[in-house]
Coordinates of C-alpha atoms in Angstrom, one line a residue:
M158 CA 12.4 -10.6 9.2
A159 CA 10.9 -9.9 12.4
V160 CA 7.3 -8.5 12.9
P161 CA 6.7 -5.3 14.7
T162 CA 5.6 -6.1 18.3
R163 CA 3.6 -3.1 18.6
L164 CA 0.9 -3.3 15.9
T165 CA -0.4 0.2 15.2
P166 CA -2.2 1.5 12.3
L167 CA 0.1 4.2 11.5
R168 CA 3.8 2.8 12.2
T169 CA 3.1 -0.7 10.8
G170 CA 0.2 0.2 8.6
L171 CA -1.4 3.3 7.7
V172 CA 0.0 4.2 4.5
G173 CA 2.6 2.3 5.7
A174 CA 5.2 0.7 3.3
V175 CA 4.4 -3.1 3.3
L176 CA 2.8 -3.7 6.5
A177 CA 1.0 -6.8 5.0
A178 CA 4.1 -7.7 2.9
A179 CA 6.2 -7.5 6.3
A180 CA 4.2 -10.3 7.5
V181 CA 5.5 -12.7 4.8
A182 CA 9.2 -12.1 6.3
G183 CA 9.1 -15.6 7.6
A184 CA 8.3 -16.9 4.3
L185 CA 11.4 -15.1 2.8
T186 CA 14.0 -16.6 5.3
G187 CA 14.0 -20.4 4.5
P188 CA 16.0 -22.5 1.9
A189 CA 14.4 -22.1 -1.4
A190 CA 12.9 -25.3 -2.7
A191 CA 14.0 -27.2 -5.8
A192 CA 11.2 -26.1 -8.0
P193 CA 7.8 -24.0 -7.4
R194 CA 4.5 -26.0 -7.3
T195 CA 1.6 -23.7 -7.6
D196 CA -1.8 -24.7 -5.9
R197 CA -3.6 -25.6 -9.0
D198 CA -7.2 -25.7 -7.4
H199 CA -6.6 -23.2 -4.6
H200 CA -7.4 -25.8 -1.9
R201 CA -4.0 -24.9 0.0
T202 CA -4.9 -21.2 -0.4
R203 CA -8.3 -21.4 0.9
A204 CA -7.2 -23.4 3.9
A205 CA -4.6 -20.9 4.5
I206 CA -7.2 -18.1 4.3
E207 CA -9.3 -20.0 6.8
A208 CA -6.5 -20.7 9.1
A209 CA -6.0 -17.0 9.2
V210 CA -9.2 -16.4 10.6
R211 CA -8.8 -19.2 13.1
A212 CA -5.7 -17.4 14.1
G213 CA -7.7 -14.1 14.8
A214 CA -8.1 -12.2 11.6
P215 CA -12.1 -11.1 11.7
G216 CA -12.2 -12.0 7.9
V217 CA -10.1 -12.5 4.8
T218 CA -11.2 -11.7 1.2
A219 CA -8.9 -12.9 -1.7
H220 CA -9.1 -13.2 -5.7
A221 CA -6.3 -15.0 -7.7
Q222 CA -5.7 -15.0 -11.4
D223 CA -3.7 -17.4 -13.4
R224 CA -4.1 -19.5 -16.7
R225 CA -7.3 -21.3 -15.4
G226 CA -9.1 -18.1 -14.9
P227 CA -10.2 -16.2 -12.1
W228 CA -10.8 -17.4 -8.3
S229 CA -12.2 -15.8 -5.5
A230 CA -12.8 -16.7 -1.9
A231 CA -13.7 -15.3 1.8
A232 CA -13.6 -16.1 5.1
G233 CA -14.6 -15.0 8.4
I234 CA -16.8 -12.3 9.5
G235 CA -17.6 -9.0 7.7
D236 CA -19.4 -7.3 10.6
L237 CA -18.9 -8.5 14.1
R238 CA -21.9 -6.9 15.7
E239 CA -24.3 -8.4 12.8
G240 CA -22.5 -11.5 12.4
T241 CA -22.6 -11.3 8.6
P242 CA -19.7 -13.2 6.6
R243 CA -16.9 -11.5 4.8
G244 CA -17.6 -11.2 1.1
E245 CA -15.7 -12.4 -1.9
H246 CA -16.2 -9.0 -3.8
D247 CA -15.7 -6.5 -0.8
R248 CA -14.1 -3.3 -1.2
F249 CA -11.7 -2.0 1.2
R250 CA -9.0 0.5 2.0
A251 CA -6.0 -0.5 0.0
A252 CA -3.6 2.1 1.7
S253 CA 0.0 1.9 0.4
V254 CA -1.1 0.2 -2.8
T255 CA -1.8 3.5 -3.8
K256 CA 1.8 4.3 -4.2
T257 CA 2.1 2.0 -7.1
F258 CA -0.4 4.0 -8.9
V259 CA 1.1 7.3 -8.0
A260 CA 4.6 6.0 -9.4
T261 CA 3.0 4.7 -12.6
V262 CA 1.4 8.4 -13.2
L263 CA 4.9 10.0 -12.7
L264 CA 6.5 7.5 -15.1
Q265 CA 4.0 8.1 -17.7
L266 CA 4.4 11.8 -17.5
E267 CA 8.2 11.2 -17.7
A268 CA 7.5 9.1 -20.8
E269 CA 5.4 12.1 -22.3
G270 CA 8.4 14.3 -21.6
R271 CA 6.9 16.4 -19.0
L272 CA 9.4 15.7 -16.2
D273 CA 12.2 13.8 -15.7
L274 CA 12.9 11.5 -12.8
D275 CA 16.2 13.0 -12.2
D276 CA 14.6 16.4 -11.7
T277 CA 14.8 17.6 -8.1
V278 CA 12.1 18.0 -5.8
G279 CA 12.9 22.0 -5.4
T280 CA 12.5 22.5 -9.4
W281 CA 8.7 21.5 -9.0
L282 CA 7.9 22.5 -5.5
P283 CA 10.3 25.2 -4.5
G284 CA 10.7 25.8 -0.7
V285 CA 8.3 22.9 0.3
V286 CA 11.0 20.4 1.3
E287 CA 13.1 22.4 3.4
G288 CA 14.1 22.8 7.1
N289 CA 16.1 20.7 9.9
G290 CA 18.4 19.4 7.3
H291 CA 16.0 18.7 4.4
D292 CA 16.8 20.2 1.3
G293 CA 14.5 19.5 -1.7
D294 CA 17.2 20.8 -4.2
E295 CA 19.3 17.8 -3.2
I296 CA 16.2 15.1 -3.8
S297 CA 15.4 13.5 -7.0
V298 CA 11.9 12.5 -7.8
R299 CA 13.5 9.1 -8.2
Q300 CA 14.7 9.1 -4.8
L301 CA 11.0 9.9 -3.6
L302 CA 9.6 6.8 -5.5
N303 CA 12.4 4.5 -4.3
H304 CA 12.3 5.6 -0.8
T305 CA 16.1 6.8 -0.7
S306 CA 15.4 10.5 -0.4
G307 CA 16.2 10.7 3.4
I308 CA 12.8 12.5 4.1
Y309 CA 11.4 11.9 7.6
D310 CA 8.1 10.1 7.5
Y311 CA 5.3 12.4 9.0
S312 CA 3.5 9.2 10.4
A313 CA 6.3 8.5 12.6
D314 CA 5.9 11.9 14.5
P315 CA 4.9 11.0 17.9
D316 CA 2.0 13.6 18.2
F317 CA 0.2 12.4 15.0
D318 CA 0.8 8.9 15.8
R319 CA -0.9 9.6 18.9
R320 CA -3.8 11.2 17.4
L321 CA -4.4 8.4 15.0
A322 CA -3.1 5.3 16.5
T323 CA -4.5 5.4 19.6
P324 CA -8.3 5.7 21.0
E325 CA -7.7 9.3 20.3
F326 CA -8.5 8.4 16.8
Y327 CA -11.8 9.1 17.5
A328 CA -11.4 12.9 18.0
H329 CA -9.5 13.4 14.9
R330 CA -10.7 10.7 12.3
Y331 CA -12.9 13.1 10.4
R332 CA -10.1 15.9 10.3
T333 CA -9.0 17.1 6.8
W334 CA -5.2 16.9 6.5
E335 CA -4.0 18.9 3.3
P336 CA -0.7 17.5 1.7
E337 CA 1.4 20.6 2.9
D338 CA 0.2 19.6 6.5
L339 CA 1.6 16.6 6.5
V340 CA 5.1 17.7 4.8
A341 CA 5.0 20.3 7.4
I342 CA 5.0 17.6 10.2
A343 CA 7.7 15.7 8.4
M344 CA 9.9 19.2 8.3
R345 CA 9.9 19.5 12.0
H346 CA 12.1 16.6 12.2
E347 CA 15.9 15.8 10.8
P348 CA 16.1 13.5 7.7
D349 CA 16.7 9.8 8.4
A350 CA 19.8 10.0 5.9
A351 CA 21.4 12.1 3.4
P352 CA 19.6 11.9 -0.2
G353 CA 20.6 8.5 -1.9
R354 CA 22.6 7.1 0.9
D355 CA 20.1 4.8 2.4
W356 CA 16.7 3.2 2.1
N357 CA 14.1 4.4 4.5
Y358 CA 10.6 4.0 3.9
S359 CA 8.6 7.3 4.3
N360 CA 5.1 8.1 3.6
T361 CA 6.3 11.8 3.1
N362 CA 7.9 10.8 -0.3
Y363 CA 4.6 9.9 -1.8
V364 CA 2.7 12.9 -0.6
V365 CA 5.1 14.9 -2.1
A366 CA 5.0 12.8 -5.2
G367 CA 1.4 13.5 -5.6
M368 CA 2.1 17.4 -5.0
I369 CA 4.5 17.0 -8.1
V370 CA 1.8 15.2 -10.0
E371 CA -0.5 18.2 -9.4
K372 CA 2.1 20.7 -10.2
V373 CA 3.1 19.0 -13.7
T374 CA -0.5 18.1 -14.7
G375 CA -2.6 21.4 -13.2
R376 CA -4.8 18.6 -11.8
P377 CA -5.0 16.7 -8.6
Y378 CA -3.2 13.3 -8.4
G379 CA -6.5 11.3 -7.9
D380 CA -8.0 12.8 -11.3
E381 CA -4.7 11.7 -13.2
I382 CA -5.0 8.3 -11.6
R383 CA -8.7 8.0 -12.7
D384 CA -8.3 9.0 -16.1
R385 CA -4.8 7.4 -16.9
I386 CA -5.3 3.9 -15.0
I387 CA -8.9 3.4 -13.3
N388 CA -11.1 4.1 -16.3
P389 CA -8.8 2.7 -18.9
L390 CA -8.6 -0.7 -17.0
H391 CA -12.3 -0.6 -16.0
L392 CA -11.5 -0.9 -12.1
R393 CA -14.9 -0.6 -11.1
A394 CA -14.3 -0.9 -7.6
T395 CA -11.3 1.3 -7.4
S396 CA -11.5 5.0 -6.2
L397 CA -9.6 7.8 -4.9
P398 CA -12.2 9.0 -1.9
G399 CA -10.6 12.2 -1.0
T400 CA -12.5 13.3 2.2
T401 CA -15.3 10.9 2.0
P402 CA -15.1 8.9 5.2
T403 CA -17.2 5.9 4.2
L404 CA -16.6 2.9 2.2
P405 CA -18.7 2.1 -0.9
G406 CA -20.4 -1.3 -1.1
P407 CA -20.1 -3.9 -1.0
A408 CA -18.0 -3.7 2.0
S409 CA -17.4 -5.3 5.3
R410 CA -16.5 -3.1 8.7
A411 CA -12.8 -2.6 9.4
Y412 CA -11.7 -3.2 12.9
S413 CA -8.4 -2.1 14.8
K414 CA -7.1 -2.7 18.4
L415 CA -5.7 0.9 18.3
S416 CA -3.4 0.5 21.5
G417 CA -1.5 -2.1 19.7
D418 CA -2.3 -5.1 22.2
V419 CA -4.0 -7.8 20.5
A420 CA -5.5 -8.7 23.6
D421 CA -7.3 -5.4 24.2
R422 CA -10.6 -4.2 22.8
T423 CA -11.4 -4.2 19.2
Y424 CA -12.7 -0.9 17.7
D425 CA -14.8 -0.2 14.8
V426 CA -12.6 2.0 12.7
T427 CA -14.4 1.9 9.3
E428 CA -15.3 5.7 8.9
L429 CA -12.1 7.8 8.3
N430 CA -11.0 10.9 6.7
P431 CA -8.5 9.2 4.0
T432 CA -6.6 12.6 4.0
M433 CA -4.5 11.3 6.6
A434 CA -2.6 9.1 4.0
G435 CA -3.3 11.2 0.9
A436 CA -1.0 10.1 -2.0
A437 CA 0.5 7.9 0.3
G438 CA -2.6 5.6 0.9
E439 CA -5.8 7.1 0.2
M440 CA -7.2 4.3 -2.5
I441 CA -10.1 2.1 -2.2
S442 CA -10.4 -1.0 -4.1
D443 CA -11.1 -4.6 -4.3
A444 CA -9.0 -7.5 -4.6
A445 CA -10.0 -8.6 -8.4
D446 CA -9.1 -4.8 -9.3
L447 CA -5.5 -4.9 -7.8
N448 CA -4.8 -8.1 -9.7
R449 CA -6.1 -6.5 -12.9
F450 CA -4.1 -3.6 -12.2
Y451 CA -0.6 -5.4 -11.3
T452 CA -1.1 -7.8 -14.1
A453 CA -1.7 -5.1 -16.8
L454 CA 1.4 -3.2 -15.0
L455 CA 3.8 -6.0 -15.1
R456 CA 2.6 -7.0 -18.6
G457 CA 3.7 -3.4 -20.1
A458 CA -0.2 -2.1 -20.7
L459 CA 0.7 0.8 -18.6
L460 CA 4.0 2.0 -19.3
P461 CA 6.7 1.8 -22.1
A462 CA 9.6 -0.7 -21.8
E463 CA 11.9 2.0 -20.5
Q464 CA 9.7 3.3 -18.1
L465 CA 8.8 -0.2 -16.7
A466 CA 12.4 -1.1 -16.7
A467 CA 13.2 1.9 -14.2
M468 CA 10.2 0.6 -12.1
K469 CA 11.6 -2.5 -11.6
K470 CA 15.2 -1.2 -11.0
T471 CA 15.4 -2.2 -7.2
V472 CA 17.4 -1.0 -4.1
L473 CA 17.7 -3.4 -1.0
A474 CA 14.8 -2.7 1.1
K475 CA 15.9 -2.9 4.8
G476 CA 14.1 -3.0 7.8
E477 CA 10.8 -4.4 9.0
Q478 CA 8.7 -2.5 6.4
G479 CA 11.3 -4.0 3.6
A480 CA 10.2 -7.6 4.2
G481 CA 13.3 -8.9 3.1
G482 CA 13.0 -7.6 -0.3
R483 CA 14.0 -5.3 -2.7
Y484 CA 12.2 -1.9 -3.7
G485 CA 11.8 0.0 -7.0
L486 CA 9.8 2.8 -7.8
G487 CA 6.7 2.0 -6.0
L488 CA 7.0 -1.6 -6.5
L489 CA 8.4 -4.2 -4.2
R490 CA 10.2 -7.3 -5.4
L491 CA 9.9 -10.4 -3.1
E492 CA 11.3 -13.9 -3.6
L493 CA 9.3 -16.5 -2.1
P494 CA 11.1 -19.9 -0.4
C495 CA 10.0 -22.0 -3.7
G496 CA 12.1 -19.3 -5.7
T497 CA 8.8 -17.8 -7.3
V498 CA 9.5 -13.9 -7.7
V499 CA 6.5 -11.7 -7.2
W500 CA 5.9 -8.0 -7.5
G501 CA 3.6 -5.8 -5.9
H502 CA 2.9 -3.9 -2.9
G503 CA 1.4 -4.1 0.5
G504 CA -0.7 -1.8 2.8
G505 CA -2.2 -1.2 6.1
I506 CA -4.3 1.4 7.4
H507 CA -6.9 1.5 10.2
G508 CA -8.9 -1.7 10.1
S509 CA -7.3 -3.1 6.7
L510 CA -4.3 -5.2 5.8
S511 CA -3.9 -5.7 2.0
L512 CA -1.2 -7.3 -0.4
A513 CA -1.5 -7.6 -4.1
L514 CA 1.3 -9.4 -5.9
T515 CA 1.9 -10.9 -9.2
T516 CA 4.6 -12.9 -11.1
A517 CA 7.0 -10.8 -13.3
G518 CA 4.9 -11.7 -16.7
G519 CA 1.6 -11.0 -15.1
R520 CA 0.5 -14.6 -15.5
H521 CA -0.2 -15.2 -11.7
A522 CA -1.9 -12.7 -9.2
L523 CA -2.9 -12.9 -5.9
A524 CA -4.4 -9.8 -3.9
L525 CA -6.1 -10.4 -0.5
N526 CA -7.2 -8.2 2.4
Y527 CA -7.9 -8.6 6.1
N528 CA -10.7 -6.4 8.0
G529 CA -8.5 -6.4 11.0
D530 CA -5.2 -4.6 11.4
W531 CA -3.4 -6.7 13.9
S532 CA -3.6 -10.0 12.2
R533 CA -0.8 -12.2 10.4
G534 CA -0.6 -15.5 8.5
Q535 CA -0.1 -13.8 4.8
D536 CA 2.9 -15.7 4.6
K537 CA 1.1 -19.0 4.7
I538 CA -1.2 -17.7 2.1
L539 CA 1.3 -16.6 -0.2
N540 CA 3.2 -20.0 0.0
A541 CA -0.1 -21.6 -0.6
E542 CA -1.1 -19.8 -3.8
F543 CA 2.2 -19.3 -5.4
C544 CA 4.2 -22.3 -4.2
G545 CA 1.6 -25.0 -3.2
A546 CA 3.1 -25.2 0.3

């Protein structure tokens, strides 16, 4: 699968489905090996991380977990001005990884009998998804979560993209966007497809999903994620920052090209108001916390068996953001060249590319982050860790 040639924080990243996962596309197209061989001592993984820095990433931080225990590594620079190194325990904007957390909360609510995945959006949010062919009465909650709703992606709107994915970012980065604002942007456009007819990644789906969580519970989706997932799993580096523009420490600076030209100036984009992403990509975390979350999820610690099975029922994920994989309910399934199947999510936002993947039983996990949103090489890191290649 080709990687987009124009790399902007919005269209290939900002709350974008699987920006980081899209970069592994090259890893998914070759012939499968006879049997997987993991990188037992992570030597190849460390080498791949260092190669990513040599190829242009400012810095990389990673954490793996397998039967031998935890392993962490970092390479490159965390602050280009000060020359300080990237840290193994850096926090970062996890972007679209947020989607798995939101989907988990909605599946928990279904298990509690408080909603049904086949409820329509209009049942919970009457009149919100309406206009230019959109009809919330024809779209189910399930279709929001697996991106088959057809709802237009607000981050594809040319004006929104220009304001936040070009140097105009500096004039808008502290603006607060209400969820209704983002949905209204999407409603100015025609749907991508009729509900249930096609897979099209749309950040609007998860903004709407977050609104449904609030409608069902009477509480903000971030509070539900905190009380249902973050606190029970002791994810001490994970937070939903709301309108707070800064990253809590320890953290590196975050860098972007903004223009989309990798040869262009590098911009420091560390501070931003994450309401531009909202329930589609607001979260801050670190690599160890993401591994803890996906391991618990895939081991059945967060969902009953019925809901976990529903989450893992996938549809073909098409296009660049599908990364050649299949998509469930806020969960991406990838098969690596060695035959290993991993589940998780990727995400990108200004200055940050993240990827968190775990084997089906939660026995082997890897999460990583680049503090530059134009870089590549995630495929080599994944193959090193999960395939020993």
